Amino acid sequence: MAVPSPPVRSYEEYEAIFAEVEAPFAFVDLDAMGANAAEMLGRAAGKPIRVASKSLRCRALLERVLRSDERFQGLMTFTLPETLWLAEQGFENLLLAYPTTDVGALSELALRSVANPGGAPIVMVDCAEHLDAIESVLGAGAAPVRVCIDLDAGWWALGGRAKIGPKRSPVHSVEQAVALAREIERRPQIELAALMAYEGQIAGVGDQPPGRRLRGAAIRFMQRRSAAELAERRAAVVAAVRELAELEIVNGGGTGSLELTGAEDAVTELTAGSGFYAPALFDHYSRFSLAPAAGFALPVVRKPAASVATALGGGYLASGSGDPARLPAPWLPTGLQLDAEEGAGEVQTPLLGAAASSLSVGDRVYLRHAKAGELCERFDLLHLVEGDEIVDAVPTYRGEGLTFL
Ligand SMILES: Cc1ncc(COP(=O)(O)O)c(C=O)c1O
């Protein structure tokens, strides 16, 4: 499939499009999002892509992505209440990627599993306690609840003294995965349906950090070694677990690793979420480039000096390590930067740089979030742009009155 070239809209074009909209507001450029979707499918080696709901947090856009291509299949969800709500809204093929201890929601899942044994959401487990929590809500007549083993995809360097990757599942080796699969087998009301291994140290870490060439080289070395180690271990784990259970799904990867994870035979499907909006942290990968597709606009409300434009709001920091890359990125007009002392503020954000001098009170500035879905926790609505107009305004999860995390 030919990947459409993403639109590169200027400040003046967005200003014309949003002339009637009062800032602050958030928006998604559907043309850019469509180009990003095609780019990701192009890297996925023909495998289906499960869509990470946490990175979109907007029901209308989840529907739109799933409708846009048959290779977008199912959702990777982030809490059990969210998963159950999505199931109620008619979404199918749901895989909850993070373990839950929410016994009330598990009881609801058990009811869903009776009503739809093969189609109820699959939940994540990595230890016996997760299985105990599920079993605790199941009555004698319950249908099996389907679970997915979370395999740690981290890279253990220096003989295990350095463990690189997200600190999530304790299940790392073939033996540990088989032991958990056996533990599941012993419990007749729990069915092992899937295995997931998410290599966050590859998928979620840009290998071209700006201004840090040595660090970039170290990241590329780590990612090459980690990908090679994981391909072997993941294949061995999948083969061993398949001796005990029929795995419907072997899930892996994220926006930043589609072409690497997709090349592994053991993997049946990939996941991507962030790449649809392409937030600022995804600007720094050598293997692909995406088009900025989501942003927010703030009004300039004061000019403390001729060279400074101070905008209302803007302190929408991304979760994670707390480094400056988690701050929002000034986008348009080009040539703006955050103030090193103040960063992005709770109620005001001073903007410096060449473009700040040309901004007046009443003008607007455009910024991008460092991560994807978290933008939606700040705004009720996303204005949707296509061509040179606003074609719709759709509620975020927050706009539907829902805050899952
Ligand atoms: C389990 C899992 N899979 C995949 C992803 C990739 O998501 P994205 O494409 O939004 O980076 C994540 C993100 O954190 C994740 O936790």
Short mmCIF file of C-alpha atoms and ligand atoms in Angstrom, two decimals:
data_model
loop_
_atom_site.label_atom_id
_atom_site.label_comp_id
_atom_site.label_asym_id
_atom_site.label_seq_id
_atom_site.Cartn_x
_atom_site.Cartn_y
_atom_site.Cartn_z
CA MET A 1 0.00 0.00 0.00
CA ALA A 2 1.32 3.45 -0.89
CA VAL A 3 1.85 5.52 2.22
CA PRO A 4 0.18 8.92 1.70
CA SER A 5 2.49 11.82 2.40
CA PRO A 6 1.46 13.57 5.57
CA PRO A 7 0.16 17.11 5.39
CA VAL A 8 2.48 19.79 6.65
CA ARG A 9 0.17 22.53 7.73
CA SER A 10 1.50 25.92 8.64
CA TYR A 11 0.59 28.14 11.58
CA GLU A 12 -1.46 30.33 9.25
CA GLU A 13 -3.39 27.32 7.91
CA TYR A 14 -4.29 26.03 11.37
CA GLU A 15 -5.20 29.57 12.40
CA ALA A 16 -7.58 29.81 9.44
CA ILE A 17 -9.09 26.40 10.25
CA PHE A 18 -9.62 27.23 13.93
CA ALA A 19 -10.63 30.88 13.45
CA GLU A 20 -13.99 30.32 15.19
CA VAL A 21 -12.71 28.11 18.05
CA GLU A 22 -11.86 29.66 21.41
CA ALA A 23 -8.48 28.52 22.86
CA PRO A 24 -7.52 26.50 24.84
CA PHE A 25 -8.64 23.59 22.68
CA ALA A 26 -7.23 20.27 21.47
CA PHE A 27 -7.40 18.75 18.04
CA VAL A 28 -6.46 15.80 15.88
CA ASP A 29 -5.47 16.24 12.26
CA LEU A 30 -7.12 13.25 10.57
CA ASP A 31 -4.99 13.56 7.44
CA ALA A 32 -1.81 13.26 9.49
CA MET A 33 -3.32 10.47 11.59
CA GLY A 34 -4.26 8.57 8.42
CA ALA A 35 -0.74 8.94 7.06
CA ASN A 36 0.64 7.64 10.38
CA ALA A 37 -1.74 4.66 10.33
CA ALA A 38 -0.57 3.76 6.83
CA GLU A 39 3.08 4.21 7.82
CA MET A 40 2.62 1.82 10.74
CA LEU A 41 0.82 -0.80 8.64
CA GLY A 42 3.71 -0.53 6.20
CA ARG A 43 6.18 -1.46 8.95
CA ALA A 44 4.08 -4.29 10.41
CA ALA A 45 5.30 -7.06 8.08
CA GLY A 46 1.72 -7.98 7.14
CA LYS A 47 0.72 -8.69 10.76
CA PRO A 48 -2.43 -7.31 12.33
CA ILE A 49 -2.08 -4.37 14.71
CA ARG A 50 -4.01 -4.21 17.97
CA VAL A 51 -4.78 -0.59 18.85
CA ALA A 52 -3.62 0.64 22.29
CA SER A 53 -6.61 2.48 23.73
CA LYS A 54 -4.53 4.32 26.35
CA SER A 55 -2.76 6.16 23.55
CA LEU A 56 -6.01 7.44 21.95
CA ARG A 57 -8.49 7.75 24.87
CA CYS A 58 -11.28 8.74 22.51
CA ARG A 59 -14.06 6.32 21.59
CA ALA A 60 -14.83 7.93 18.22
CA LEU A 61 -11.19 7.78 17.13
CA LEU A 62 -10.79 4.17 18.27
CA GLU A 63 -13.82 3.32 16.12
CA ARG A 64 -12.43 5.31 13.23
CA VAL A 65 -9.04 3.57 13.30
CA LEU A 66 -10.60 0.10 13.52
CA ARG A 67 -12.89 0.90 10.58
CA SER A 68 -10.08 2.34 8.48
CA ASP A 69 -8.26 -0.93 7.68
CA GLU A 70 -9.01 -4.58 8.34
CA ARG A 71 -5.48 -5.08 9.67
CA PHE A 72 -6.30 -2.95 12.70
CA GLN A 73 -7.81 -5.67 14.86
CA GLY A 74 -8.98 -5.38 18.42
CA LEU A 75 -7.96 -3.11 21.27
CA MET A 76 -5.27 -3.31 23.91
CA THR A 77 -6.95 -1.74 26.93
CA PHE A 78 -5.54 -0.34 30.17
CA THR A 79 -7.95 -0.91 33.09
CA LEU A 80 -10.67 -3.49 33.61
CA PRO A 81 -13.46 -0.89 34.14
CA GLU A 82 -12.37 0.71 30.85
CA THR A 83 -12.36 -2.69 29.15
CA LEU A 84 -15.85 -3.53 30.39
CA TRP A 85 -17.12 -0.11 29.29
CA LEU A 86 -15.63 -0.58 25.82
CA ALA A 87 -17.24 -4.04 25.61
CA GLU A 88 -20.58 -2.46 26.52
CA GLN A 89 -20.07 0.06 23.71
CA GLY A 90 -19.74 -2.83 21.26
CA PHE A 91 -15.96 -3.12 20.92
CA GLU A 92 -14.78 -6.71 20.49
CA ASN A 93 -11.47 -8.54 20.76
CA LEU A 94 -10.24 -6.77 23.90
CA LEU A 95 -6.94 -7.59 25.59
CA LEU A 96 -6.33 -5.91 28.96
CA ALA A 97 -2.59 -5.33 29.05
CA TYR A 98 -2.06 -4.70 32.77
CA PRO A 99 -3.01 -6.98 35.69
CA THR A 100 -5.97 -6.08 37.88
CA THR A 101 -6.86 -6.60 41.52
CA ASP A 102 -10.32 -5.03 41.09
CA VAL A 103 -12.56 -7.78 42.38
CA GLY A 104 -15.80 -5.91 41.57
CA ALA A 105 -14.79 -5.52 37.94
CA LEU A 106 -13.58 -9.13 37.82
CA SER A 107 -17.06 -10.25 38.95
CA GLU A 108 -18.51 -8.31 36.04
CA LEU A 109 -15.98 -9.94 33.71
CA ALA A 110 -17.04 -13.35 35.00
CA LEU A 111 -20.66 -12.57 34.04
CA ARG A 112 -19.51 -11.48 30.58
CA SER A 113 -17.52 -14.69 30.21
CA VAL A 114 -20.68 -16.73 30.89
CA ALA A 115 -22.65 -14.72 28.34
CA ASN A 116 -19.90 -14.87 25.71
CA PRO A 117 -17.30 -17.53 26.60
CA GLY A 118 -15.08 -17.10 23.54
CA GLY A 119 -15.53 -13.36 23.11
CA ALA A 120 -15.14 -11.87 26.58
CA PRO A 121 -12.07 -9.70 27.24
CA ILE A 122 -8.76 -11.44 28.00
CA VAL A 123 -6.98 -10.28 31.17
CA MET A 124 -3.27 -10.13 31.99
CA VAL A 125 -1.59 -12.31 34.62
CA ASP A 126 1.99 -12.83 35.72
CA CYS A 127 1.67 -14.60 39.09
CA ALA A 128 -0.51 -16.94 41.14
CA GLU A 129 -2.02 -13.98 43.07
CA HIS A 130 -3.59 -12.70 39.85
CA LEU A 131 -5.12 -16.14 39.29
CA ASP A 132 -6.34 -16.24 42.91
CA ALA A 133 -8.09 -12.89 42.45
CA ILE A 134 -9.87 -14.16 39.34
CA GLU A 135 -10.84 -17.45 41.00
CA SER A 136 -12.17 -15.64 44.04
CA VAL A 137 -15.09 -14.23 42.03
CA LEU A 138 -16.01 -17.37 40.11
CA GLY A 139 -19.00 -19.39 41.23
CA ALA A 140 -19.38 -23.12 40.53
CA GLY A 141 -21.22 -22.56 37.25
CA ALA A 142 -18.89 -19.90 35.86
CA ALA A 143 -17.46 -20.12 32.36
CA PRO A 144 -13.67 -20.02 32.13
CA VAL A 145 -12.10 -16.56 32.25
CA ARG A 146 -9.46 -16.19 29.57
CA VAL A 147 -6.04 -14.92 30.55
CA CYS A 148 -2.81 -13.79 28.91
CA ILE A 149 0.66 -14.39 30.36
CA ASP A 150 2.79 -11.25 30.46
CA LEU A 151 6.36 -12.26 29.61
CA ASP A 152 9.11 -9.84 30.64
CA ALA A 153 10.78 -8.67 27.42
CA GLY A 154 13.61 -6.86 29.15
CA TRP A 155 17.25 -7.28 28.22
CA TRP A 156 19.48 -8.61 30.96
CA ALA A 157 23.02 -7.43 30.38
CA LEU A 158 26.20 -8.11 32.37
CA GLY A 159 25.01 -11.53 33.42
CA GLY A 160 21.76 -10.17 34.84
CA ARG A 161 23.31 -7.31 36.84
CA ALA A 162 21.74 -4.72 34.51
CA LYS A 163 18.08 -5.31 33.67
CA ILE A 164 16.97 -2.98 30.90
CA GLY A 165 13.28 -2.58 30.15
CA PRO A 166 9.98 -1.87 31.90
CA LYS A 167 9.75 -3.37 35.39
CA ARG A 168 6.57 -5.35 35.00
CA SER A 169 6.32 -9.12 34.86
CA PRO A 170 8.52 -11.45 36.96
CA VAL A 171 8.13 -14.11 34.24
CA HIS A 172 11.31 -13.95 32.17
CA SER A 173 12.59 -17.43 31.35
CA VAL A 174 11.10 -20.36 29.47
CA GLU A 175 10.94 -22.27 32.77
CA GLN A 176 9.06 -19.47 34.54
CA ALA A 177 6.56 -19.15 31.68
CA VAL A 178 5.96 -22.91 31.65
CA ALA A 179 5.52 -22.93 35.44
CA LEU A 180 2.84 -20.20 35.21
CA ALA A 181 1.14 -21.98 32.29
CA ARG A 182 1.03 -25.15 34.45
CA GLU A 183 -0.42 -23.17 37.36
CA ILE A 184 -3.16 -21.93 35.01
CA GLU A 185 -3.74 -25.47 33.71
CA ARG A 186 -4.40 -26.62 37.29
CA ARG A 187 -7.30 -24.18 37.54
CA PRO A 188 -10.21 -25.44 35.41
CA GLN A 189 -12.05 -22.11 35.47
CA ILE A 190 -9.15 -20.20 33.97
CA GLU A 191 -8.09 -20.64 30.37
CA LEU A 192 -4.72 -19.62 28.96
CA ALA A 193 -5.50 -17.92 25.64
CA ALA A 194 -2.63 -15.54 24.98
CA LEU A 195 0.93 -14.48 25.65
CA MET A 196 2.24 -10.91 25.50
CA ALA A 197 5.80 -9.59 25.66
CA TYR A 198 6.23 -5.81 25.37
CA GLU A 199 9.74 -4.60 24.63
CA GLY A 200 9.40 -1.05 25.96
CA GLN A 201 13.17 -0.51 25.86
CA ILE A 202 12.97 -0.76 22.06
CA ALA A 203 9.42 0.34 21.18
CA GLY A 204 9.23 3.27 23.55
CA VAL A 205 12.76 4.71 23.51
CA GLY A 206 13.78 7.00 20.65
CA ASP A 207 17.25 6.09 19.41
CA GLN A 208 18.12 9.60 18.18
CA PRO A 209 17.79 11.83 21.25
CA PRO A 210 18.45 15.41 20.09
CA GLY A 211 21.87 16.75 20.96
CA ARG A 212 22.98 13.47 22.59
CA ARG A 213 24.90 11.51 19.96
CA LEU A 214 26.71 9.21 22.35
CA ARG A 215 23.56 8.35 24.18
CA GLY A 216 21.90 7.67 20.80
CA ALA A 217 24.69 5.25 19.86
CA ALA A 218 24.38 3.48 23.23
CA ILE A 219 20.59 3.17 22.79
CA ARG A 220 21.01 1.72 19.29
CA PHE A 221 23.54 -0.83 20.58
CA MET A 222 21.24 -1.83 23.45
CA GLN A 223 18.21 -2.10 21.14
CA ARG A 224 20.04 -4.30 18.60
CA ARG A 225 21.27 -6.68 21.28
CA SER A 226 17.94 -6.71 23.08
CA ALA A 227 15.95 -7.42 19.90
CA ALA A 228 18.21 -10.36 19.02
CA GLU A 229 17.99 -11.83 22.53
CA LEU A 230 14.24 -11.38 22.71
CA ALA A 231 13.54 -12.94 19.31
CA GLU A 232 15.21 -16.14 20.47
CA ARG A 233 13.70 -16.21 23.96
CA ARG A 234 10.19 -15.27 22.79
CA ALA A 235 10.22 -18.08 20.20
CA ALA A 236 11.40 -20.59 22.83
CA VAL A 237 8.76 -19.47 25.36
CA VAL A 238 5.96 -19.60 22.78
CA ALA A 239 7.00 -23.09 21.62
CA ALA A 240 7.14 -24.39 25.20
CA VAL A 241 3.84 -22.83 26.29
CA ARG A 242 2.11 -24.07 23.13
CA GLU A 243 2.85 -27.61 24.38
CA LEU A 244 0.45 -26.88 27.23
CA ALA A 245 -2.14 -24.51 25.78
CA GLU A 246 -3.48 -23.35 22.48
CA LEU A 247 -2.38 -19.73 22.35
CA GLU A 248 -4.78 -17.71 20.19
CA ILE A 249 -2.64 -14.60 20.49
CA VAL A 250 1.07 -13.87 20.79
CA ASN A 251 1.27 -10.09 21.11
CA GLY A 252 4.34 -7.89 21.02
CA GLY A 253 5.76 -4.54 20.12
CA GLY A 254 4.63 -0.98 20.04
CA THR A 255 4.79 2.01 17.71
CA GLY A 256 8.57 2.14 17.90
CA SER A 257 9.28 -1.53 17.15
CA LEU A 258 6.71 -2.63 14.58
CA GLU A 259 9.23 -3.63 11.91
CA LEU A 260 11.45 -5.51 14.39
CA THR A 261 8.73 -7.33 16.35
CA GLY A 262 6.74 -7.99 13.17
CA ALA A 263 9.68 -9.92 11.72
CA GLU A 264 9.44 -12.59 14.45
CA ASP A 265 7.53 -15.71 13.37
CA ALA A 266 6.45 -16.45 16.94
CA VAL A 267 4.49 -13.17 17.13
CA THR A 268 0.94 -13.31 15.74
CA GLU A 269 0.04 -9.64 16.21
CA LEU A 270 1.53 -6.27 17.10
CA THR A 271 0.29 -3.35 19.15
CA ALA A 272 0.43 0.35 18.34
CA GLY A 273 -1.18 3.41 19.84
CA SER A 274 1.10 6.42 20.16
CA GLY A 275 1.92 6.45 16.47
CA PHE A 276 -1.60 7.61 15.55
CA TYR A 277 -1.20 10.96 17.32
CA ALA A 278 2.62 10.95 16.96
CA PRO A 279 3.43 12.97 20.09
CA ALA A 280 6.77 14.73 20.61
CA LEU A 281 8.60 11.76 22.17
CA PHE A 282 8.12 9.91 18.87
CA ASP A 283 10.07 12.52 16.89
CA HIS A 284 13.40 10.92 17.72
CA TYR A 285 13.56 7.49 16.08
CA SER A 286 16.00 6.69 13.26
CA ARG A 287 13.86 3.87 11.82
CA PHE A 288 10.73 5.86 10.91
CA SER A 289 9.14 9.28 10.93
CA LEU A 290 5.56 10.15 11.72
CA ALA A 291 3.55 13.32 11.21
CA PRO A 292 2.43 15.38 14.23
CA ALA A 293 -1.29 14.61 14.34
CA ALA A 294 -2.50 15.90 17.70
CA GLY A 295 -1.96 19.24 19.34
CA PHE A 296 -3.43 21.85 21.57
CA ALA A 297 -3.76 25.60 21.20
CA LEU A 298 -3.36 28.15 23.97
CA PRO A 299 -4.17 31.87 23.90
CA VAL A 300 -1.39 34.38 24.46
CA VAL A 301 -2.68 36.42 27.39
CA ARG A 302 0.25 38.68 28.29
CA LYS A 303 3.62 40.00 27.14
CA PRO A 304 5.98 40.36 30.10
CA ALA A 305 8.60 41.68 27.64
CA ALA A 306 8.69 42.24 23.88
CA SER A 307 10.52 38.93 23.40
CA VAL A 308 8.23 36.83 25.63
CA ALA A 309 4.68 35.65 24.93
CA THR A 310 2.91 34.13 27.92
CA ALA A 311 0.12 31.67 27.17
CA LEU A 312 -2.73 30.58 29.43
CA GLY A 313 -2.38 27.01 30.78
CA GLY A 314 -0.08 24.52 29.11
CA GLY A 315 1.38 22.57 32.05
CA TYR A 316 0.36 19.23 30.64
CA LEU A 317 3.38 17.13 31.52
CA ALA A 318 3.70 13.56 30.40
CA SER A 319 4.12 10.67 32.82
CA GLY A 320 7.45 8.89 33.04
CA SER A 321 10.98 9.63 34.06
CA GLY A 322 10.49 13.33 34.81
CA ASP A 323 13.13 14.60 32.42
CA PRO A 324 12.58 17.74 30.28
CA ALA A 325 11.49 15.61 27.31
CA ARG A 326 8.22 15.03 29.23
CA LEU A 327 7.29 18.71 28.88
CA PRO A 328 4.97 19.71 26.04
CA ALA A 329 6.78 20.78 22.88
CA PRO A 330 6.07 24.23 21.40
CA TRP A 331 5.04 23.57 17.81
CA LEU A 332 3.60 26.52 15.88
CA PRO A 333 4.53 29.15 15.01
CA THR A 334 7.96 27.57 14.61
CA GLY A 335 10.80 29.01 16.65
CA LEU A 336 9.19 29.02 20.10
CA GLN A 337 10.75 27.48 23.17
CA LEU A 338 9.88 26.96 26.80
CA ASP A 339 11.60 28.97 29.52
CA ALA A 340 14.18 26.81 31.35
CA GLU A 341 13.11 28.20 34.75
CA GLU A 342 9.35 27.91 34.38
CA GLY A 343 8.81 25.12 31.86
CA ALA A 344 5.09 24.66 31.22
CA GLY A 345 3.04 26.16 34.03
CA GLU A 346 -0.10 25.23 35.92
CA VAL A 347 -1.89 28.35 34.69
CA GLN A 348 0.61 30.18 32.48
CA THR A 349 3.43 29.20 30.13
CA PRO A 350 5.95 31.80 28.99
CA LEU A 351 7.25 31.17 25.49
CA LEU A 352 10.60 32.49 24.29
CA GLY A 353 12.47 32.35 20.99
CA ALA A 354 12.43 34.28 17.77
CA ALA A 355 8.72 33.79 17.09
CA ALA A 356 7.68 35.09 20.52
CA SER A 357 8.44 38.70 19.55
CA SER A 358 5.91 38.61 16.74
CA LEU A 359 3.09 37.32 18.97
CA SER A 360 0.60 39.71 20.57
CA VAL A 361 -1.99 39.37 23.30
CA GLY A 362 -4.95 37.53 21.74
CA ASP A 363 -2.85 35.44 19.34
CA ARG A 364 -2.65 31.68 19.77
CA VAL A 365 0.21 29.19 20.01
CA TYR A 366 0.16 25.47 19.24
CA LEU A 367 1.92 22.83 21.33
CA ARG A 368 2.20 19.05 21.28
CA HIS A 369 2.03 16.69 24.23
CA ALA A 370 5.14 14.56 24.83
CA LYS A 371 2.96 11.42 25.01
CA ALA A 372 -0.21 10.47 23.20
CA GLY A 373 -3.40 9.69 25.14
CA GLU A 374 -2.61 11.78 28.19
CA LEU A 375 -3.54 14.90 26.20
CA CYS A 376 -7.13 13.66 26.37
CA GLU A 377 -7.15 13.86 30.18
CA ARG A 378 -6.89 17.66 29.79
CA PHE A 379 -9.62 18.29 27.23
CA ASP A 380 -13.26 17.25 26.88
CA LEU A 381 -13.27 17.53 23.09
CA LEU A 382 -11.02 16.86 20.17
CA HIS A 383 -11.68 18.97 17.10
CA LEU A 384 -11.10 16.83 14.03
CA VAL A 385 -9.47 18.43 11.00
CA GLU A 386 -9.61 17.05 7.48
CA GLY A 387 -8.51 18.99 4.41
CA ASP A 388 -8.76 22.62 5.40
CA GLU A 389 -11.72 22.39 7.73
CA ILE A 390 -13.01 21.09 11.03
CA VAL A 391 -15.18 18.09 10.19
CA ASP A 392 -16.27 17.08 13.70
CA ALA A 393 -15.68 17.52 17.40
CA VAL A 394 -15.69 14.30 19.42
CA PRO A 395 -15.51 13.68 23.17
CA THR A 396 -12.40 12.27 24.81
CA TYR A 397 -12.85 9.67 27.58
CA ARG A 398 -12.80 12.64 29.96
CA GLY A 399 -15.46 14.33 27.85
CA GLU A 400 -17.64 11.28 28.35
CA GLY A 401 -17.19 11.76 32.10
CA LEU A 402 -14.77 8.85 32.33
CA THR A 403 -11.38 8.88 34.02
CA PHE A 404 -9.84 5.44 34.18
CA LEU A 405 -6.31 6.43 35.14
C1 LIG B 1 1.84 -3.68 26.88
C2 LIG B 1 2.10 -2.61 25.90
N1 LIG B 1 2.11 -2.91 24.59
C3 LIG B 1 2.32 -1.95 23.66
C4 LIG B 1 2.55 -0.65 24.02
C5 LIG B 1 2.86 0.33 22.92
O1 LIG B 1 2.04 1.38 22.84
P1 LIG B 1 2.39 2.66 21.95
O2 LIG B 1 2.32 2.25 20.54
O3 LIG B 1 1.32 3.60 22.35
O4 LIG B 1 3.74 3.14 22.34
C6 LIG B 1 2.54 -0.29 25.37
C7 LIG B 1 2.84 1.09 25.78
O5 LIG B 1 3.20 1.42 26.87
C8 LIG B 1 2.32 -1.30 26.34
O6 LIG B 1 2.31 -1.03 27.67
#
